[in-house]
Tab-separated table of C-alpha atoms in Angstrom:
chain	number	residue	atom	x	y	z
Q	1	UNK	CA	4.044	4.719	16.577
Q	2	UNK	CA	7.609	3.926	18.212
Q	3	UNK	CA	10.085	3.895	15.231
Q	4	UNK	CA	11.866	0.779	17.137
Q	5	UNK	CA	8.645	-1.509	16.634
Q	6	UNK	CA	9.023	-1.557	12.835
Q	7	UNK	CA	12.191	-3.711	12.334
Q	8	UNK	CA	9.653	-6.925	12.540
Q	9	UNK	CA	7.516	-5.627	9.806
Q	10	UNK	CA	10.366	-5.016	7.474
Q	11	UNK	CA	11.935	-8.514	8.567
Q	12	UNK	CA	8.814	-10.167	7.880
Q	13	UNK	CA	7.646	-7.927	4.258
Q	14	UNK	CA	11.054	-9.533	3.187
Q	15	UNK	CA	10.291	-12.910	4.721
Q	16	UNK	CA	6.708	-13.338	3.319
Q	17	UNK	CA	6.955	-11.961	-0.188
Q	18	UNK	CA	10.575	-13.778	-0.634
Q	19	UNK	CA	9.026	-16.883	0.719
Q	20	UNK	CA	5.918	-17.222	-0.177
Q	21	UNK	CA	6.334	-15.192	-3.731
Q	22	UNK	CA	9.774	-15.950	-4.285
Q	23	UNK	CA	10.150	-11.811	-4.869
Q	24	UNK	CA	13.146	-10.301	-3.444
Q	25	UNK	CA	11.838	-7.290	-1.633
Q	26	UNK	CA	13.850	-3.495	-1.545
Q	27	UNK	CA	12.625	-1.793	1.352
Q	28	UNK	CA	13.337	2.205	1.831
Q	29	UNK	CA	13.704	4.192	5.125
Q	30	UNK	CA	10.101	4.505	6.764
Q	31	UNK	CA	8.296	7.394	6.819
Q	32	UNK	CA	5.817	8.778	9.174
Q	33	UNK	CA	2.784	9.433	7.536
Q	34	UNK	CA	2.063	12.792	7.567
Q	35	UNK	CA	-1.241	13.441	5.081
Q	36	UNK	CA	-3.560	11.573	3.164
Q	37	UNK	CA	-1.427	9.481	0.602
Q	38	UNK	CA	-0.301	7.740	-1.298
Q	39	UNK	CA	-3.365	6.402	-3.003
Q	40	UNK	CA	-4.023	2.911	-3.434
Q	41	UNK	CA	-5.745	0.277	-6.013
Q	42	UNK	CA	-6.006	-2.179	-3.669
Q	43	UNK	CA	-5.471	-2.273	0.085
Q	44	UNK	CA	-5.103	-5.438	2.269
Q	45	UNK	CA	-6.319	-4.565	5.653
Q	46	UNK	CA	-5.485	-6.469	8.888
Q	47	UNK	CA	-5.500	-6.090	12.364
Q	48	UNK	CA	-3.690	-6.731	15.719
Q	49	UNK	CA	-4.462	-7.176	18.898
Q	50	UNK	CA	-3.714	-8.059	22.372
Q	51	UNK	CA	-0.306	-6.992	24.448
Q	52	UNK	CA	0.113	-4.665	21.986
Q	53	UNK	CA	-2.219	-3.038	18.919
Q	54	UNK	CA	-2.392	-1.864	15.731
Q	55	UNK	CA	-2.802	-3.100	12.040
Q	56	UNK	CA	-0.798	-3.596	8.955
Q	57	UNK	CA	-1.999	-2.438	5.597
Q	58	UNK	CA	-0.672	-3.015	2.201
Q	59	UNK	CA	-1.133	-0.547	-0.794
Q	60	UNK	CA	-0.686	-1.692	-4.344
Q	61	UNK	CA	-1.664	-0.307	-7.437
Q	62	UNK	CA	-3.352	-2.900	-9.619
Q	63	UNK	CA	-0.817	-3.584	-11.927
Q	64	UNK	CA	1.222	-4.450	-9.189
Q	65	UNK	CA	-1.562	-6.419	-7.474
Q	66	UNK	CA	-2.572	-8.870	-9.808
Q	67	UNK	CA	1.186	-9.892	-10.956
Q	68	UNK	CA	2.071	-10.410	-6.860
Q	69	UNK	CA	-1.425	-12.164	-6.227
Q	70	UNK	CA	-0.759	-14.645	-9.434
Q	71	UNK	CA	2.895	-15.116	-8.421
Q	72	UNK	CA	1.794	-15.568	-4.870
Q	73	UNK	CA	-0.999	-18.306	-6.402
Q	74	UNK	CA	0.853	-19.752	-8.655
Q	75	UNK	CA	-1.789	-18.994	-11.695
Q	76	UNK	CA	-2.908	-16.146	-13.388
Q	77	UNK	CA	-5.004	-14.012	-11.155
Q	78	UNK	CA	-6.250	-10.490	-12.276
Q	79	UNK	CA	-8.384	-8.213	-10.328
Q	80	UNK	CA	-11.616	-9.829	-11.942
Q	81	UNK	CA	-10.702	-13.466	-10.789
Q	82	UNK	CA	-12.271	-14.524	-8.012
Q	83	UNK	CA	-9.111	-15.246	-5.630
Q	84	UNK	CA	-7.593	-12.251	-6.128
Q	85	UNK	CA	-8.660	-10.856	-3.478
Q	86	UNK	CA	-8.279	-13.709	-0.852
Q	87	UNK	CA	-4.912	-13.987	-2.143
Q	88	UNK	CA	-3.876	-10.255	-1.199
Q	89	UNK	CA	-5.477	-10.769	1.938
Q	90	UNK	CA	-3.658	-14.022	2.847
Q	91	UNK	CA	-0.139	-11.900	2.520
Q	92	UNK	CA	-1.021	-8.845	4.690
Q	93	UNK	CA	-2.132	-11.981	7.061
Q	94	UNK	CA	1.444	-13.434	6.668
Q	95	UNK	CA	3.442	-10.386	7.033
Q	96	UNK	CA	1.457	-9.260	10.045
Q	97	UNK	CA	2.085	-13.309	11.599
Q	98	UNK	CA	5.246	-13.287	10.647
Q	99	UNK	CA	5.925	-9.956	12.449
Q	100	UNK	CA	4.078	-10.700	15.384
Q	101	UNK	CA	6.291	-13.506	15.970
Q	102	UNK	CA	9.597	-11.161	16.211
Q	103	UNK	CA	7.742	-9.676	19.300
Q	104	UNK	CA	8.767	-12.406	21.624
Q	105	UNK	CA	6.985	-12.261	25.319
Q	106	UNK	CA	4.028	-10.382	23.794
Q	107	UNK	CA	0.682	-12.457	23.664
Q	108	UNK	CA	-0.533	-11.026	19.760
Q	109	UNK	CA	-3.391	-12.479	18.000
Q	110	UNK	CA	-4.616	-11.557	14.390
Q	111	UNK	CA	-8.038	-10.209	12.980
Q	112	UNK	CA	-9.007	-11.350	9.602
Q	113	UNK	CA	-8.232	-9.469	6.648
Q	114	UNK	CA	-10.145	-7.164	4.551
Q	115	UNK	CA	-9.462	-6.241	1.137
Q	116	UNK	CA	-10.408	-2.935	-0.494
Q	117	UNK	CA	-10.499	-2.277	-3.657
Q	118	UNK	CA	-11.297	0.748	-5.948
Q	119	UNK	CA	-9.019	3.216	-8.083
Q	120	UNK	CA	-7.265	5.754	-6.397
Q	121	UNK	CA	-8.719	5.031	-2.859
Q	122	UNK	CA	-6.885	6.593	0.076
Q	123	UNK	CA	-6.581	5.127	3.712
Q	124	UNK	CA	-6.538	7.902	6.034
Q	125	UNK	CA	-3.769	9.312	8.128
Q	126	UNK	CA	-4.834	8.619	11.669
Q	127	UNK	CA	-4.294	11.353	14.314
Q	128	UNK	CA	-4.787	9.321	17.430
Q	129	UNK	CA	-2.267	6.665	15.908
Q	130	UNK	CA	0.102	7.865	13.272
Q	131	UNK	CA	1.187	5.580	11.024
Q	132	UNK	CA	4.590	4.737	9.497
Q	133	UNK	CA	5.013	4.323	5.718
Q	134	UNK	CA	7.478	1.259	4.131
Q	135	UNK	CA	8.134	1.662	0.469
Q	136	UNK	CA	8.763	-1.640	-0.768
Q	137	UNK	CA	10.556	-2.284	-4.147
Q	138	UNK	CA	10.356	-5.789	-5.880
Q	139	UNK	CA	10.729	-6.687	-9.539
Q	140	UNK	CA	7.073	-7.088	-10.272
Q	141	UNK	CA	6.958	-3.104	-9.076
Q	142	UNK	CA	6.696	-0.969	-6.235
Q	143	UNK	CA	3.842	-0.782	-3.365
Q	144	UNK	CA	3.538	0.333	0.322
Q	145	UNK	CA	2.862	-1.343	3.539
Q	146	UNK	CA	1.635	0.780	6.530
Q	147	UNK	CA	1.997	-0.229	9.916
Q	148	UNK	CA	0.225	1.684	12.874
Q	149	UNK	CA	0.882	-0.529	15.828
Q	150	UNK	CA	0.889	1.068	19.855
Q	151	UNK	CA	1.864	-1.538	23.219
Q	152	UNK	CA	-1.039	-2.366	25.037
Q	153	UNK	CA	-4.751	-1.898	24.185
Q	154	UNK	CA	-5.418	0.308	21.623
Q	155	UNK	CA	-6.166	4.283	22.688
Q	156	UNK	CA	-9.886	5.201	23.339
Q	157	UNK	CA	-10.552	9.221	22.441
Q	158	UNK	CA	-13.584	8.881	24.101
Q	159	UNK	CA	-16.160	6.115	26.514
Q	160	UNK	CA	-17.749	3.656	24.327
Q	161	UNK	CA	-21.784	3.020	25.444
Q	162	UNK	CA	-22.091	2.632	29.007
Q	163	UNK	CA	-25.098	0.723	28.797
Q	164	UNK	CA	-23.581	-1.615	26.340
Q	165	UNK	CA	-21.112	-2.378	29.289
Q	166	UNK	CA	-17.716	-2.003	26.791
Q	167	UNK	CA	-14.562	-2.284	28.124
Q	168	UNK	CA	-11.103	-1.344	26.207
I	1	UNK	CA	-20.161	-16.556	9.815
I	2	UNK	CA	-22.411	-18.131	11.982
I	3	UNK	CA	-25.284	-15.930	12.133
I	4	UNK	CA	-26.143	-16.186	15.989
I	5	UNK	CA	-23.174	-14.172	16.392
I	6	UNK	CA	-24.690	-11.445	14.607
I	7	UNK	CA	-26.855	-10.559	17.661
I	8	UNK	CA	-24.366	-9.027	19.826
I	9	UNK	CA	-23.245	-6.519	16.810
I	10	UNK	CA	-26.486	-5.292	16.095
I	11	UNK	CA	-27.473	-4.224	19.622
I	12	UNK	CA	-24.245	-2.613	19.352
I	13	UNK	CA	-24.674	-0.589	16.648
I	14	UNK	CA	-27.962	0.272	18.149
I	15	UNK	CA	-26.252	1.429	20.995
I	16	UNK	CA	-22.996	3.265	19.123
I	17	UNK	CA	-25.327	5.651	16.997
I	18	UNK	CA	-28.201	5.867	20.015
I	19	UNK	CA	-25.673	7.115	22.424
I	20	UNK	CA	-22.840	8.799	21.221
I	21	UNK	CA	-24.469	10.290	17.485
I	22	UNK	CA	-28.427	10.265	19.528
I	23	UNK	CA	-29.466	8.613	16.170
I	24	UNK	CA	-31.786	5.436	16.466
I	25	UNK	CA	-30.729	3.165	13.892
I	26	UNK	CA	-33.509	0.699	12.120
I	27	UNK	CA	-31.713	-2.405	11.187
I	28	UNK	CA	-32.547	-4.504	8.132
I	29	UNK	CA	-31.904	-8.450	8.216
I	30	UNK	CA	-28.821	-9.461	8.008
I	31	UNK	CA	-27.166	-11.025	4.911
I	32	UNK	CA	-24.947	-13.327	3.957
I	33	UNK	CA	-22.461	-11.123	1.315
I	34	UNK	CA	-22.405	-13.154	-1.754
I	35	UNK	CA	-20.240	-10.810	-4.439
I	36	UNK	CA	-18.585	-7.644	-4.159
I	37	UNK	CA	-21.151	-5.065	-3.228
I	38	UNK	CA	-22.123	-2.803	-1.846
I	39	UNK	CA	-19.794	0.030	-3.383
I	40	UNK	CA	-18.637	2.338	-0.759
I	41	UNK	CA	-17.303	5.779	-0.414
I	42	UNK	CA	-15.842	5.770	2.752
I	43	UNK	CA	-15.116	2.344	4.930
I	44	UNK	CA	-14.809	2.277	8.567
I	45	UNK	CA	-12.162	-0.455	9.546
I	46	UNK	CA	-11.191	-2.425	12.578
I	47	UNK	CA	-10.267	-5.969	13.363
I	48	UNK	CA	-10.592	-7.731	16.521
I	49	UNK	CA	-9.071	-11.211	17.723
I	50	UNK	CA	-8.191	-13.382	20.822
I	51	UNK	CA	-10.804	-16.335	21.759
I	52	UNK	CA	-12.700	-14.928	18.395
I	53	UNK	CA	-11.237	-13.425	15.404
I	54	UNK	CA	-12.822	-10.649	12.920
I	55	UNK	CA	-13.443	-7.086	11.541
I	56	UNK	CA	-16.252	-4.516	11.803
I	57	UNK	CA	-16.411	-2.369	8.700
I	58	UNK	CA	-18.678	0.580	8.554
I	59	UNK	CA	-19.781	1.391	4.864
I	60	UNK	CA	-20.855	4.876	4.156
I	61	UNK	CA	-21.620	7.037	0.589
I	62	UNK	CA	-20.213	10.815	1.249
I	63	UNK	CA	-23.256	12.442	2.148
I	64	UNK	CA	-23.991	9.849	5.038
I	65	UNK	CA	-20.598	9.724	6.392
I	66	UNK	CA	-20.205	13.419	6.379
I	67	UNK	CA	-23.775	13.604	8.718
I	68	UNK	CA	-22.988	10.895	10.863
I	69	UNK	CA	-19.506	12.511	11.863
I	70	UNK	CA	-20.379	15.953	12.530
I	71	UNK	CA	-23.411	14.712	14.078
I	72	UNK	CA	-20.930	12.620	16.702
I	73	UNK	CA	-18.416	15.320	16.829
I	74	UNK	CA	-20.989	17.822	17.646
I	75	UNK	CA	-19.559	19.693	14.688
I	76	UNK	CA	-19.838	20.284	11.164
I	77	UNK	CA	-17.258	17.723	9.330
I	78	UNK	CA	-17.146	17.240	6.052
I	79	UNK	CA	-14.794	14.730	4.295
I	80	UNK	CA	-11.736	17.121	4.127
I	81	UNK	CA	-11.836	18.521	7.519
I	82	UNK	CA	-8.733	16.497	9.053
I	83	UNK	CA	-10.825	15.270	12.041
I	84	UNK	CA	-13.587	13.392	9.476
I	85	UNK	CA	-11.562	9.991	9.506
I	86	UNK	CA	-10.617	10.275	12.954
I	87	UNK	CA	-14.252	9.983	13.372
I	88	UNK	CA	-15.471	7.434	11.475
I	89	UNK	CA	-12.647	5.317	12.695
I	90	UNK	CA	-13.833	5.656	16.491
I	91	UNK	CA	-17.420	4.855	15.597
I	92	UNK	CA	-15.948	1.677	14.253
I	93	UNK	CA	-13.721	1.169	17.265
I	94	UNK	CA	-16.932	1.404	19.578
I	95	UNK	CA	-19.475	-1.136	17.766
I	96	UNK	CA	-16.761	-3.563	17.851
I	97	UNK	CA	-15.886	-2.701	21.666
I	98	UNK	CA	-19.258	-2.554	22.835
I	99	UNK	CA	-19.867	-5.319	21.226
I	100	UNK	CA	-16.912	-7.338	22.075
I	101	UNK	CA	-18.298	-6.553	25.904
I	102	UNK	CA	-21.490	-8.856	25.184
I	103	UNK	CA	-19.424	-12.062	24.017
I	104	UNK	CA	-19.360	-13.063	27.808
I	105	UNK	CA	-16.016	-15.158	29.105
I	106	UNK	CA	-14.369	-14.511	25.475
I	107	UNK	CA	-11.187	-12.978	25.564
I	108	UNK	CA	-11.537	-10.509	22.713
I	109	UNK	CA	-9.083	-7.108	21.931
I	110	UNK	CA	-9.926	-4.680	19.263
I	111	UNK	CA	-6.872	-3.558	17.181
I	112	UNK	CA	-6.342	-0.048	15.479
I	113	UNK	CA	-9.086	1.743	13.314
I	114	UNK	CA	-8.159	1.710	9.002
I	115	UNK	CA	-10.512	4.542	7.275
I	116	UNK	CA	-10.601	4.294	3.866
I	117	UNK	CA	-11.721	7.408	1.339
I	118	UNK	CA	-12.548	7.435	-2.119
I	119	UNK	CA	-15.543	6.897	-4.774
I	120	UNK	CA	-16.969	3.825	-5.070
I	121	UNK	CA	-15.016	1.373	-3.770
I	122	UNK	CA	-15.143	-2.209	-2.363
I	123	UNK	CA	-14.585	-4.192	0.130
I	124	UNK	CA	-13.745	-7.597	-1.473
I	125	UNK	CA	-15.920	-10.542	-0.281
I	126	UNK	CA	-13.647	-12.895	1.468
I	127	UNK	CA	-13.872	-16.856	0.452
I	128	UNK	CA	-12.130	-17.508	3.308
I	129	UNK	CA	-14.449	-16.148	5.514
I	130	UNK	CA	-17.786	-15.191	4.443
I	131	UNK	CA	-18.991	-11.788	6.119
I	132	UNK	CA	-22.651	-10.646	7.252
I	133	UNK	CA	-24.067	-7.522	6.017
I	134	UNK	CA	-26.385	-5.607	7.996
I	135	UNK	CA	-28.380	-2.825	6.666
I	136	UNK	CA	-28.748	-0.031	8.606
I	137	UNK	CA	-31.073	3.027	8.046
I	138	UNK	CA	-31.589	6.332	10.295
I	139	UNK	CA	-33.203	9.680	10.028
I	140	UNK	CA	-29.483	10.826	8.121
I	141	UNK	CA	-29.413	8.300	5.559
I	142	UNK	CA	-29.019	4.753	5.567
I	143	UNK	CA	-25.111	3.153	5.938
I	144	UNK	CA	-24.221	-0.756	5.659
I	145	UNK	CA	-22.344	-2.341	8.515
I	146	UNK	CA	-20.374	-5.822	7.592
I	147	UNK	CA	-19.261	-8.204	10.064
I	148	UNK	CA	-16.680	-11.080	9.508
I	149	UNK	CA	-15.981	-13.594	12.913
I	150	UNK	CA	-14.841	-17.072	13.835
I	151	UNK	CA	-14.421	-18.207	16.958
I	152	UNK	CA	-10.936	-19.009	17.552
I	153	UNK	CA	-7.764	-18.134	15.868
I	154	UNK	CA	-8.048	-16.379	12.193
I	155	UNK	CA	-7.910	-19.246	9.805
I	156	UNK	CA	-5.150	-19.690	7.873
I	157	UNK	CA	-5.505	-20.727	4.510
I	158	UNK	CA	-1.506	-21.892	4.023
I	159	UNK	CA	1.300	-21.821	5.935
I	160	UNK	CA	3.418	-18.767	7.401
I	161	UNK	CA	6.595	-18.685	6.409
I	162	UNK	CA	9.042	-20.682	8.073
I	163	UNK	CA	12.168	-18.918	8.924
I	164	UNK	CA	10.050	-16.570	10.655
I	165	UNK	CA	8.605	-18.193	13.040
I	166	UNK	CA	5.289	-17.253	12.637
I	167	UNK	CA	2.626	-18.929	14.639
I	168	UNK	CA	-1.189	-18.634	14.385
């Protein structure tokens, strides 16, 4: 990923959890991610698509997940209630709107959001499309967002089924 | 989810594992997922959006997922050799593009592949909107494949922030 790309993100990680959460948000220098960490609690998947590709992921540990989903809801929400969930998925769906809206000219749409959760989980450092690493820093805690994110479609290793007539 | 979309997924799948891992797959009904479940070791990630919005996610235990990608990298790979996401991720990337390629006169792109590792986790039914489940058996084990997809934009549950200028 092009280290230029991932001024959006960090504009919109402030926008949407200052917004939307009221949370003040301390970002750190990005990082490429180089191995398989950190590990995550909870990981709110979502993807991009169109001019340009990629996906946004945010990595909390649970702690930190349930007192950002409830402030986020506006009621209690632990990892047991039945919104919790939906409600981490909603934010990795804002930041990753809110981003794609910085990239003026490009023609972006969103995937829906998937939410993963299970202690100590670890989402996978991607050789065909590294990753870069944003430690966030907020007063409810500390979590991660990852952002893998290439112009144009996204890179095919290999054909997909020629019988199934893909296209990339 | 409306289920007549399910169609073009499963003759994808069919046609992922057939070709590129020579596995025929025997696929179970598919269900509507109605709690969190089925725990996962390693989940296979990708979204996709345009004129329809979604996500494929592949759900393997280790043993499975460990087959499946040597068997498509024509090596042995087991979940610590550093190309065993890589893998997992493009099978993911190729149901959804193959079957993106049967959703005729729908512009469709497929974002970047998420793998996630580690014991028993879950991916969180969404409220928001409900995934499919299909079961999926073969002659290395069986794996579950869930599929989330509405046509048209994501839906958006609340609004982007402002300042941002985010638009669906």
């Amino acid at each position: 990923m092009d280290a230029r790309y991932i001024n959006p993100f960090v504009k919109s990680i402030c926008n949407t959890f200052g917004m939307m959460c009221g949370l003040p948000v301390t970002v750190g220098k990005p990082l490429l991610k180089q191995d398989d960490g950190p590990l995550s609690d909870v990981s709110s998947v979502i993807g991009f698509s169109g001019d340009a590709s990629g996906s946004v992921v945010l990595n909390f540990d649970f702690e930190v997940a349930s007192k950002i989903a409830s402030t986020f809801a506006g009621i209690e929400i632990d990892r047991n209630h039945p919104d919790f969930a939906d409600a981490l998925g909603e934010l990795a769906n804002m930041v990753a709107g809110s981003a794609k809206a910085q990239f003026e000219g490009l023609n972006i749409s969103i995937s829906l959001p998937n939410v993963i959760v299970g202690p100590n989980h670890n989402v996978s450092a991607s050789k065909a499309a590294p990753r870069l690493i944003v430690p966030c820093n907020t007063d409810l805690g500390g979590f991660m967002v990852e952002v893998g994110m290439v112009m144009g479609k996204a890179p095919r290793k290999i054909a997909e089924p020629e019988t199934a007539g893909a296209q990339s």
